[in-house]
CSV table of C-alpha atoms in Angstrom, one decimal:
chain,number,residue,atom,x,y,z
A,1,MET,CA,-6.1,25.0,-38.6
A,2,ASP,CA,-7.5,26.7,-41.2
A,3,VAL,CA,-6.9,30.5,-41.1
A,4,PRO,CA,-10.2,32.4,-42.1
A,5,PRO,CA,-10.4,34.5,-45.5
A,6,GLU,CA,-10.4,37.6,-44.1
A,7,ILE,CA,-7.0,37.1,-42.3
A,8,ARG,CA,-5.6,35.6,-45.0
A,9,GLN,CA,-6.8,38.7,-47.0
A,10,ALA,CA,-5.4,41.0,-44.6
A,11,ARG,CA,-2.1,39.6,-44.6
A,12,ALA,CA,-1.9,39.4,-48.4
A,13,ALA,CA,-2.6,43.4,-48.4
A,14,ARG,CA,0.1,43.7,-45.8
A,15,HIS,CA,3.0,41.9,-47.6
A,16,GLN,CA,2.0,44.1,-50.7
A,17,LEU,CA,2.2,47.2,-48.9
A,18,ALA,CA,5.5,46.2,-47.2
A,19,GLN,CA,7.2,45.1,-50.4
A,20,ALA,CA,6.1,48.1,-51.9
A,21,ALA,CA,7.2,50.6,-49.5
A,22,LEU,CA,10.6,49.7,-50.1
A,23,VAL,CA,10.6,51.2,-53.7
A,24,ASP,CA,7.6,53.6,-53.4
A,25,GLU,CA,7.6,56.9,-51.3
A,26,THR,CA,3.8,57.1,-51.3
A,27,VAL,CA,3.2,53.5,-49.8
A,28,ASN,CA,6.3,54.0,-47.2
A,29,GLU,CA,4.9,57.7,-46.0
A,30,ALA,CA,1.4,56.0,-45.6
A,31,LEU,CA,2.8,52.8,-43.6
A,32,LYS,CA,5.3,55.4,-41.5
A,33,ALA,CA,2.3,57.4,-40.4
A,34,VAL,CA,0.6,54.2,-39.2
A,35,ALA,CA,3.8,52.9,-37.6
A,36,PHE,CA,4.1,56.5,-35.8
A,37,GLY,CA,0.6,56.8,-34.6
A,38,LEU,CA,-0.1,59.7,-37.0
A,39,ALA,CA,-2.7,57.8,-39.3
A,40,HIS,CA,-5.4,55.1,-38.2
A,41,PRO,CA,-4.3,51.6,-39.3
A,42,LEU,CA,-7.2,51.6,-41.3
A,43,THR,CA,-6.0,54.2,-43.5
A,44,LEU,CA,-3.8,51.4,-45.1
A,45,THR,CA,-7.2,49.5,-46.1
A,46,ASP,CA,-7.6,52.5,-48.9
A,47,PRO,CA,-8.5,50.9,-52.1
A,48,ALA,CA,-6.5,53.4,-54.1
A,49,LEU,CA,-3.2,52.9,-51.7
A,50,LEU,CA,-3.9,49.0,-52.2
A,51,ASP,CA,-4.1,49.4,-55.8
A,52,ARG,CA,-0.7,51.4,-55.8
A,53,ALA,CA,1.3,49.0,-54.0
A,54,LEU,CA,0.0,46.0,-56.4
A,55,ALA,CA,1.3,48.0,-59.6
A,56,VAL,CA,4.3,48.9,-57.8
A,57,ASN,CA,4.9,45.2,-57.1
A,58,ARG,CA,4.0,44.0,-60.4
A,59,ARG,CA,6.4,46.6,-62.2
A,60,ALA,CA,9.2,45.4,-59.3
A,61,GLY,CA,8.5,41.7,-60.4
A,62,GLU,CA,6.8,40.9,-56.9
A,63,PRO,CA,4.2,38.2,-57.4
A,64,SER,CA,0.6,39.4,-56.5
């Protein structure tokens, strides 16, 4: 069964955020805010946050 592109993209973004949250306080705080119901999940789609996660993961050696 083929996974729709938007689902693959959402999963990839979630993976990037989860990995970056291990080493970056800003990404970690954003994820915690959503997990604790203090922020809407769509806040995790902020391009600046995703760019930050990608940059953190590149520095840490995580493939993007």
